[in-house]
PDB file of C-alpha atoms in Angstrom:
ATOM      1  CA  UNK A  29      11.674   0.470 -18.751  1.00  0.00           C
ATOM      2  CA  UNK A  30      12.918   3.711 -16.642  1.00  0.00           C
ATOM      3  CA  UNK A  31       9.644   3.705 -15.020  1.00  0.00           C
ATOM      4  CA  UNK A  32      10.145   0.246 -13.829  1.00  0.00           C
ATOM      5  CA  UNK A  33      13.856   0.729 -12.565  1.00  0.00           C
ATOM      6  CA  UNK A  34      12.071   3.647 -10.740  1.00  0.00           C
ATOM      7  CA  UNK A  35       9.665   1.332  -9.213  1.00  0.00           C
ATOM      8  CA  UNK A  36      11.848  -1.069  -7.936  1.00  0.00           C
ATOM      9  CA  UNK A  37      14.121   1.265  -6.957  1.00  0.00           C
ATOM     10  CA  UNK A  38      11.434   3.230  -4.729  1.00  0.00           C
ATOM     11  CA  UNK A  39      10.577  -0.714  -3.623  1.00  0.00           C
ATOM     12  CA  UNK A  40      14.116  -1.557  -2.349  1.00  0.00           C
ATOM     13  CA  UNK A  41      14.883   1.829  -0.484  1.00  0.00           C
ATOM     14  CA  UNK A  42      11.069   1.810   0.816  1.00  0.00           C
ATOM     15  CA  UNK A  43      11.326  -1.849   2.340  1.00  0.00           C
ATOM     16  CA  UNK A  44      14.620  -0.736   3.682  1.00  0.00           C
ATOM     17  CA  UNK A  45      12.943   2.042   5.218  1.00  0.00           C
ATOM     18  CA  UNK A  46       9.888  -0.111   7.001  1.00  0.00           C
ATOM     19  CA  UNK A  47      12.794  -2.815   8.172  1.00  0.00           C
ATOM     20  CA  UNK A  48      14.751  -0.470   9.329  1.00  0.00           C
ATOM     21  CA  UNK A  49      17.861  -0.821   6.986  1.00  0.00           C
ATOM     22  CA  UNK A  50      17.546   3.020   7.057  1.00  0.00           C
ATOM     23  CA  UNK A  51      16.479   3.976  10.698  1.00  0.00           C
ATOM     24  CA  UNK A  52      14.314   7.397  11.273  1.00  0.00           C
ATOM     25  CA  UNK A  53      16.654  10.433  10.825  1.00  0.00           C
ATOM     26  CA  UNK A  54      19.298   8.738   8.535  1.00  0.00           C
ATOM     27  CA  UNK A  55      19.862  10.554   5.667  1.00  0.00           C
ATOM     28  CA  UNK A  56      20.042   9.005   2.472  1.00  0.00           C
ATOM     29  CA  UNK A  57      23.012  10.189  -0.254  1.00  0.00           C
ATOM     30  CA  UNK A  58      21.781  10.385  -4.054  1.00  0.00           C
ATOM     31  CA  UNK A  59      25.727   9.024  -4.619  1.00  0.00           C
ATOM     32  CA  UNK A  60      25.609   6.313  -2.114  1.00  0.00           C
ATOM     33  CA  UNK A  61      22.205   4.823  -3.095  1.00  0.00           C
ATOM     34  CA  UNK A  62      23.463   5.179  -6.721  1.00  0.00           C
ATOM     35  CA  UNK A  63      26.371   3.150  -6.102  1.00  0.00           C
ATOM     36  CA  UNK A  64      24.783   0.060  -4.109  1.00  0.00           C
ATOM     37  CA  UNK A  65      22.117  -0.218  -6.715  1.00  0.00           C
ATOM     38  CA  UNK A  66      24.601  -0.046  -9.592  1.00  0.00           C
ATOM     39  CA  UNK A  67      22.260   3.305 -11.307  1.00  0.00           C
ATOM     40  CA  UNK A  68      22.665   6.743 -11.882  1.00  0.00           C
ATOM     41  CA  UNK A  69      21.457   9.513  -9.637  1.00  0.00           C
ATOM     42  CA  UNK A  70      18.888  10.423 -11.562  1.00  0.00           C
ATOM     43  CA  UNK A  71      16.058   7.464 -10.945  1.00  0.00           C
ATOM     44  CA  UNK A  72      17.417   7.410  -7.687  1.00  0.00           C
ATOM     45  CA  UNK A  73      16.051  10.981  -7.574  1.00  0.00           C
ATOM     46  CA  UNK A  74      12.957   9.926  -8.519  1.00  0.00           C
ATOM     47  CA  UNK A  75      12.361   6.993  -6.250  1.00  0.00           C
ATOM     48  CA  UNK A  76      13.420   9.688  -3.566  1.00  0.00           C
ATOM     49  CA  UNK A  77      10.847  12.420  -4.646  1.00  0.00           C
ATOM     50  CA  UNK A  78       8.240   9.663  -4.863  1.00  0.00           C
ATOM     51  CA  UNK A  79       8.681   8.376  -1.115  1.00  0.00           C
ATOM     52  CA  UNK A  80       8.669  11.975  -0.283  1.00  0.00           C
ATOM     53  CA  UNK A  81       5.111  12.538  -1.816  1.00  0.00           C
ATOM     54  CA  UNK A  82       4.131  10.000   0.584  1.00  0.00           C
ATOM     55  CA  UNK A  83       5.638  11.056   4.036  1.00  0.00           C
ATOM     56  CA  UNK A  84       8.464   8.401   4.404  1.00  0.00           C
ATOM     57  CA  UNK A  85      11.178  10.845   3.852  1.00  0.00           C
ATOM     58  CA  UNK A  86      11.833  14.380   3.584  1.00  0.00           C
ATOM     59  CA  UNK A  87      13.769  16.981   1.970  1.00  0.00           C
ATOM     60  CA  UNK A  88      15.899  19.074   4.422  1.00  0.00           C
ATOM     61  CA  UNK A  89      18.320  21.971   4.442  1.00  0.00           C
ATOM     62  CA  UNK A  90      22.165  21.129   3.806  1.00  0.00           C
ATOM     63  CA  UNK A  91      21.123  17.266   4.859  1.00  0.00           C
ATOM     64  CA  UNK A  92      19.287  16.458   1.752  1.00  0.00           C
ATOM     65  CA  UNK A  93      16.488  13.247   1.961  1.00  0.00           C
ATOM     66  CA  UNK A  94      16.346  12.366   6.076  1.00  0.00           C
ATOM     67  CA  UNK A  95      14.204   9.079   6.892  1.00  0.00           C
ATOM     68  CA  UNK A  96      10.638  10.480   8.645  1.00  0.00           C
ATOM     69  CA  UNK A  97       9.268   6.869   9.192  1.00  0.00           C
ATOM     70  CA  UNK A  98       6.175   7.358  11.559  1.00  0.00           C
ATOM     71  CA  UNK A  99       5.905   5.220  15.384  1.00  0.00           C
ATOM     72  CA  UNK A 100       3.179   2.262  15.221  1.00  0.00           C
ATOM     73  CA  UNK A 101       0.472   4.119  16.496  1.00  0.00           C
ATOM     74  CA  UNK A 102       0.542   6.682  13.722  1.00  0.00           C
ATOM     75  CA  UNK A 103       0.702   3.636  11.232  1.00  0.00           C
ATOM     76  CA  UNK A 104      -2.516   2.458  13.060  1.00  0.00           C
ATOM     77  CA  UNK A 105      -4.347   6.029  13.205  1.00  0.00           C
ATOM     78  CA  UNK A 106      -3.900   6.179   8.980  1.00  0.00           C
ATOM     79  CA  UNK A 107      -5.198   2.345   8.047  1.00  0.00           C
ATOM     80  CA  UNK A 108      -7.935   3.970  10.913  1.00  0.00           C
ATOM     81  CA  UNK A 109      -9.196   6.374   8.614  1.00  0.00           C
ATOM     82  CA  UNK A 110      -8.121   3.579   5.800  1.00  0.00           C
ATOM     83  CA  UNK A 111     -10.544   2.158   6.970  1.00  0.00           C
ATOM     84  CA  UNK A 112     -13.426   4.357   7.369  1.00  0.00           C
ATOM     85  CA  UNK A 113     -12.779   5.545   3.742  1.00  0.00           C
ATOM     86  CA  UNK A 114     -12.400   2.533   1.681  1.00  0.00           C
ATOM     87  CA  UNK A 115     -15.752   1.574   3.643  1.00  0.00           C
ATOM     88  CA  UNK A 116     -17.501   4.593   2.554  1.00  0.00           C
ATOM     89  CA  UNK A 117     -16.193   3.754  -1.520  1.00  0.00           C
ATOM     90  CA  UNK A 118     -17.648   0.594  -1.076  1.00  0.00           C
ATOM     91  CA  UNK A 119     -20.894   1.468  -0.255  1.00  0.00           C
ATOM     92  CA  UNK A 120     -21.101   4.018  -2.772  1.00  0.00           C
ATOM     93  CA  UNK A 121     -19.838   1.524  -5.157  1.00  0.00           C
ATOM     94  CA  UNK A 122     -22.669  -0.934  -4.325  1.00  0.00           C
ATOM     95  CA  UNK A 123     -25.257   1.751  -5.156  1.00  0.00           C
ATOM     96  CA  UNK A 124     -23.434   3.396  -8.354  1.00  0.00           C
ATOM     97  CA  UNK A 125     -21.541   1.311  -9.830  1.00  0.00           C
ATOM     98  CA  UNK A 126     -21.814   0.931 -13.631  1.00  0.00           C
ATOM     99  CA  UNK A 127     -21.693  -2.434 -16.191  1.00  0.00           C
ATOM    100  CA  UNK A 128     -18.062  -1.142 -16.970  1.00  0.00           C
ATOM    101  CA  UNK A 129     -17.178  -1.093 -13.177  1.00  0.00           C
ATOM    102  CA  UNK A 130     -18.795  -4.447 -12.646  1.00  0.00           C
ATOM    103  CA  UNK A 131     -16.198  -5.468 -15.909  1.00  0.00           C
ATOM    104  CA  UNK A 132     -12.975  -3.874 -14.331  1.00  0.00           C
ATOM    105  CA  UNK A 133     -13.435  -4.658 -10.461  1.00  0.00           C
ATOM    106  CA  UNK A 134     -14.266  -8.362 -11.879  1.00  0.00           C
ATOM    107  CA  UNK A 135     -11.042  -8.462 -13.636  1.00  0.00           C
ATOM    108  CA  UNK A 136      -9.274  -6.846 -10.650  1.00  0.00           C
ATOM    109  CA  UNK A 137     -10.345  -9.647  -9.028  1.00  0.00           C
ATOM    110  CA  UNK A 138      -8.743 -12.428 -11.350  1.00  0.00           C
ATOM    111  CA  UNK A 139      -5.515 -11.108 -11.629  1.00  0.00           C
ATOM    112  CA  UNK A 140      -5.663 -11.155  -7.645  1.00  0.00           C
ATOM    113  CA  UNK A 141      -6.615 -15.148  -8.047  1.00  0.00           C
ATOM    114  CA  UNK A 142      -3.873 -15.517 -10.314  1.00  0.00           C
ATOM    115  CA  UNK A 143      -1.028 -13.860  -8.228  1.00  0.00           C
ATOM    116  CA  UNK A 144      -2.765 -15.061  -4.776  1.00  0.00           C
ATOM    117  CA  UNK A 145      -2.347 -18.855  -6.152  1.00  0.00           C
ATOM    118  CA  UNK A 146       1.245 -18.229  -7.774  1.00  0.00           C
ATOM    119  CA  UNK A 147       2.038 -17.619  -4.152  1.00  0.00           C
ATOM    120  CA  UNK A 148       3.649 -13.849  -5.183  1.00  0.00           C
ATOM    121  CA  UNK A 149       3.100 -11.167  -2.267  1.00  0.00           C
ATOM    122  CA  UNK A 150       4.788  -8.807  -4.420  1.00  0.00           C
ATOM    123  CA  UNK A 151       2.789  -9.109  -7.763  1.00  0.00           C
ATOM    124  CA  UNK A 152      -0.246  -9.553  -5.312  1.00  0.00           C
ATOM    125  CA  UNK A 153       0.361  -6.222  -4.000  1.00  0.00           C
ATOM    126  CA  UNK A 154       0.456  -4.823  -7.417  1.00  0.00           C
ATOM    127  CA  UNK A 155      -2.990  -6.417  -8.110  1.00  0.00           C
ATOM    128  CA  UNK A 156      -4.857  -5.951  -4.746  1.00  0.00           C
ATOM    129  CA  UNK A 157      -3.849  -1.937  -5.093  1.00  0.00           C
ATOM    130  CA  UNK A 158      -6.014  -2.182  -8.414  1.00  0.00           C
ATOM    131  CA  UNK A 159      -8.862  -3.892  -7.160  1.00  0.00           C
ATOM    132  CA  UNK A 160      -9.020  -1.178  -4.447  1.00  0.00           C
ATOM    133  CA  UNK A 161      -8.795   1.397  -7.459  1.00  0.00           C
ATOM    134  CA  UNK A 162     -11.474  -0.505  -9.165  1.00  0.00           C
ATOM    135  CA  UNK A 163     -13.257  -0.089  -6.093  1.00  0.00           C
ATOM    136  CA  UNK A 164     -12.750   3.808  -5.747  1.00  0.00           C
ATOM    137  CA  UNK A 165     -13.540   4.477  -9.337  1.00  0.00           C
ATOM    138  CA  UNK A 166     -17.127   2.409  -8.519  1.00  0.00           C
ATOM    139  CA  UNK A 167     -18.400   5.165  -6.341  1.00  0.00           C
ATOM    140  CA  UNK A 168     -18.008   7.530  -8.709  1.00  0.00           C
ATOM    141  CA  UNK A 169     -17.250   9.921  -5.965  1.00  0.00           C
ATOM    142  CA  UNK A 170     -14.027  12.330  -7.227  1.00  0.00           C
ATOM    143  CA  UNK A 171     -13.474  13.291  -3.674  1.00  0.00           C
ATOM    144  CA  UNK A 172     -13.054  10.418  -2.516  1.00  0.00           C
ATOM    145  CA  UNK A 173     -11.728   8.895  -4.962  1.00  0.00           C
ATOM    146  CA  UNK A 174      -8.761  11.510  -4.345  1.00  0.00           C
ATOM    147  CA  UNK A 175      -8.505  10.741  -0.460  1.00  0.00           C
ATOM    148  CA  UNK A 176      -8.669   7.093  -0.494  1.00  0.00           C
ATOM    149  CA  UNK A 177      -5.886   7.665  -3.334  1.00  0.00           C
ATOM    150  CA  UNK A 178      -3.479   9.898  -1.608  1.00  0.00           C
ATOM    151  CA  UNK A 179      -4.015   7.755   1.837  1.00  0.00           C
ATOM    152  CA  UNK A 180      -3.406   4.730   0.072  1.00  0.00           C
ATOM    153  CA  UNK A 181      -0.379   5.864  -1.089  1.00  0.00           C
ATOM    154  CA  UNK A 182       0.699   6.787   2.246  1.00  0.00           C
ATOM    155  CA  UNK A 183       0.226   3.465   3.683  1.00  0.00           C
ATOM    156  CA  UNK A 184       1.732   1.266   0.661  1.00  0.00           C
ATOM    157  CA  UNK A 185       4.704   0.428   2.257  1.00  0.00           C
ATOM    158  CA  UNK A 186       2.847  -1.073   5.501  1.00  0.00           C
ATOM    159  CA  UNK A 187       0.313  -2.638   3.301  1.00  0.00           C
ATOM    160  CA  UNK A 188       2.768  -4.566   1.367  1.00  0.00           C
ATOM    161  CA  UNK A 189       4.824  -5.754   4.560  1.00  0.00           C
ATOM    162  CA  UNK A 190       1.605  -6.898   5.432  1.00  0.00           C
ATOM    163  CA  UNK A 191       1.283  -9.240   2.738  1.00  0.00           C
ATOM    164  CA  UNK A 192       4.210 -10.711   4.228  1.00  0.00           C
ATOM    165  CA  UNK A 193       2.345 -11.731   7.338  1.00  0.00           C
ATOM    166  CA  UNK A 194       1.584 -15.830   7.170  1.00  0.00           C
ATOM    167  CA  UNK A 195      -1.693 -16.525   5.752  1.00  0.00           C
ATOM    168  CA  UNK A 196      -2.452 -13.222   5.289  1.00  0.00           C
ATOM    169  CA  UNK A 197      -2.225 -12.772   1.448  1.00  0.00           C
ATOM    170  CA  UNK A 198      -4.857 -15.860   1.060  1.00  0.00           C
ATOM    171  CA  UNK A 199      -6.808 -14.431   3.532  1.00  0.00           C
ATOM    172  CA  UNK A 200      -6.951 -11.274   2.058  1.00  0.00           C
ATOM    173  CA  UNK A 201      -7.994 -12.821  -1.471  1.00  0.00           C
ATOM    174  CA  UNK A 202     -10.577 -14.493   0.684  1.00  0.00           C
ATOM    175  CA  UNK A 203     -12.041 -11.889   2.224  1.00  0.00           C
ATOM    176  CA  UNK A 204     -12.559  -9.920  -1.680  1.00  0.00           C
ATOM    177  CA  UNK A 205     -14.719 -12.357  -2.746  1.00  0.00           C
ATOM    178  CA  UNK A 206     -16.934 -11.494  -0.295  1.00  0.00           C
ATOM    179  CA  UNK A 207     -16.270  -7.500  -0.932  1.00  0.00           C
ATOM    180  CA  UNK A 208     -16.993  -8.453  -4.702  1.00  0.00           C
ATOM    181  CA  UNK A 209     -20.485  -9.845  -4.274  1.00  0.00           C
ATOM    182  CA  UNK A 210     -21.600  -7.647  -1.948  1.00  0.00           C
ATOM    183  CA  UNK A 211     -20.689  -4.618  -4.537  1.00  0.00           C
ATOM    184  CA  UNK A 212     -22.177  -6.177  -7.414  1.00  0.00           C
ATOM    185  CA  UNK A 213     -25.384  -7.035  -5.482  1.00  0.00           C
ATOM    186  CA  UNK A 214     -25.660  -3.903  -4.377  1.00  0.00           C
ATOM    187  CA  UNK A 215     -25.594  -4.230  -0.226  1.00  0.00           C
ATOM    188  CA  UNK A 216     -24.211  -0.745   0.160  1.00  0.00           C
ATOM    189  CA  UNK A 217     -23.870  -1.168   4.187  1.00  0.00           C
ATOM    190  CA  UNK A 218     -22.524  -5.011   3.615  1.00  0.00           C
ATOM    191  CA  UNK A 219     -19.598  -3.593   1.342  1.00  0.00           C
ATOM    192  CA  UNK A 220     -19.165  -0.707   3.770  1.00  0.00           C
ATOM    193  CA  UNK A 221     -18.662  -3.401   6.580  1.00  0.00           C
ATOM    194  CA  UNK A 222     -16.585  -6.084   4.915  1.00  0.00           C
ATOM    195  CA  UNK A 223     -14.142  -3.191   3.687  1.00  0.00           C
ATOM    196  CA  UNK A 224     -13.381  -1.685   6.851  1.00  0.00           C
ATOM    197  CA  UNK A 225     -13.035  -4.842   8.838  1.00  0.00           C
ATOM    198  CA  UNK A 226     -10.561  -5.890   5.312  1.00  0.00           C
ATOM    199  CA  UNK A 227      -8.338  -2.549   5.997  1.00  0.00           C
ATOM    200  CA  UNK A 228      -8.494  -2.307   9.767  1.00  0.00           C
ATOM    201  CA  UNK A 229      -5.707  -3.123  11.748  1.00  0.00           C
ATOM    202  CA  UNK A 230      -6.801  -4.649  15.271  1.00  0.00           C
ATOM    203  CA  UNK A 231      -5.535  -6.957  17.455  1.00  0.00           C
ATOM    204  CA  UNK A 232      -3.507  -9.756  15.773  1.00  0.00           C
ATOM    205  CA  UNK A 233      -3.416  -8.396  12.781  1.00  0.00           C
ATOM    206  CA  UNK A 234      -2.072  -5.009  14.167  1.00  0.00           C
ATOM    207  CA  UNK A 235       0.523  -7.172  16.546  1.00  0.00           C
ATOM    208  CA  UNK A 236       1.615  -8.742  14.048  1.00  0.00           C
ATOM    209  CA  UNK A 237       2.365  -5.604  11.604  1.00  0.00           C
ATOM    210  CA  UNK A 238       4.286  -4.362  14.443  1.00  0.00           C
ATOM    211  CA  UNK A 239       6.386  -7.223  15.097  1.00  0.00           C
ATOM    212  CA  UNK A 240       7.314  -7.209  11.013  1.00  0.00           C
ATOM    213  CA  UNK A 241       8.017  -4.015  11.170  1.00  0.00           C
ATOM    214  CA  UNK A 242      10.276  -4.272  14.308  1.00  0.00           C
ATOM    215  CA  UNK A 243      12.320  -7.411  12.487  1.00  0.00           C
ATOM    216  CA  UNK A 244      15.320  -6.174  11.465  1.00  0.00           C
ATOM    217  CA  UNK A 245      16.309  -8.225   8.357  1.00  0.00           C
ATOM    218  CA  UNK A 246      16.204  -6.328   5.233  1.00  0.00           C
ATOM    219  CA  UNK A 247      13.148  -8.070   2.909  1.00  0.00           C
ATOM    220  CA  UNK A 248      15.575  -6.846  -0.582  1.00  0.00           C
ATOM    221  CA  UNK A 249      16.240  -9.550  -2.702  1.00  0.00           C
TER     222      UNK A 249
END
């Protein structure tokens, strides 16, 4: 249960963060945030330490947590080497992965069908980050495993807003069944392809994560 009011907690202030609610540079009181949510300090703490483990905040001198947010273009440079990354794990999935991560990435996959036709960006988002676990775990590569991890972290809260787009979640869902066979049937450079043209941000797609992120009404509640 405290994990989960940490959750949405870390949710709420890091959608407030990407809409703007809390603009770069805006520091953001433990008391304050408390209050508004109706909770004590302390999983308010640990929302705060968890969006600092991912760049969207930081911890300074006599100011406490100060919003960091990062311009468009350095959004677009990380789902860049998104990109490139989740391309290599799919490759390497294609040519290692096991009857046991043919199993999980298929169930992945369901619970993505399930929340993709319930029409839920939010439990979506939940889903699609474990099919691209499933995927990472597939290539059996700890390394990488490690750095698609850590970036993927980094770009959660774009990659939900993005979910937000029109179309885009069904599109998304789309565009894994194609990722799914190509794994399983073992097309290394086919999975490789697919998944960096799924994570890439170009053109429309990259317009249109700007423009959400440049609307100013707060997506809480």
């Amino acid at each position: 249960m405290a994990e989960n009011i940490v959750q949405r907690l870390r949710d709420e202030i890091e959608n407030g963060i990407v809409t703007n609610q809390f603009a770069p540079g805006d520091r953001l009181d433990e008391m304050q945030l408390a209050k508004h949510f109706g909770v004590s300090r302390t999983p308010i703490r640990e929302a705060l330490m968890q969006l600092g483990a991912i760049g969207l905040i930081e911890m300074r001198p006599r100011r406490g947590a100060v919003v960091v947010e990062p311009g468009p273009h350095r959004i677009y440079e990380m789902f860049e080497v998104m990109a490139e990354l989740e391309g290599m794990a799919g490759s390497l999935a294609a040519r290692r992965h096991t009857d046991t991560d043919r199993t999980g990435l298929l169930a992945a996959h369901a619970r993505c069908e399930q929340s993709a036709n319930a029409d839920d960006a939010d439990t979506y988002y939940y889903d699609n980050e474990l099919f691209h676990h499933a995927i990472y775990a597939a290539s059996h590569s700890s390394f990488l495993i490690e750095q698609c991890t850590a970036l993927h972290r980094r770009l959660r809260p774009y990659r939900r807003l993005q979910l937000r787009v029109r179309n885009r979640m069904k599109t998304s869902f789309s565009e894994h069944g194609g990722i799914v066979e190509a794994i399983l049937s073992g097309e290394a450079e086919l999975a490789r392809t697919l998944l960096r043209q799924h994570i890439a941000v170009q053109g429309d797609r990259f317009s249109d994560l700007v423009a959400t992120l440049s609307q100013r009404e707060a997506h809480l509640g």
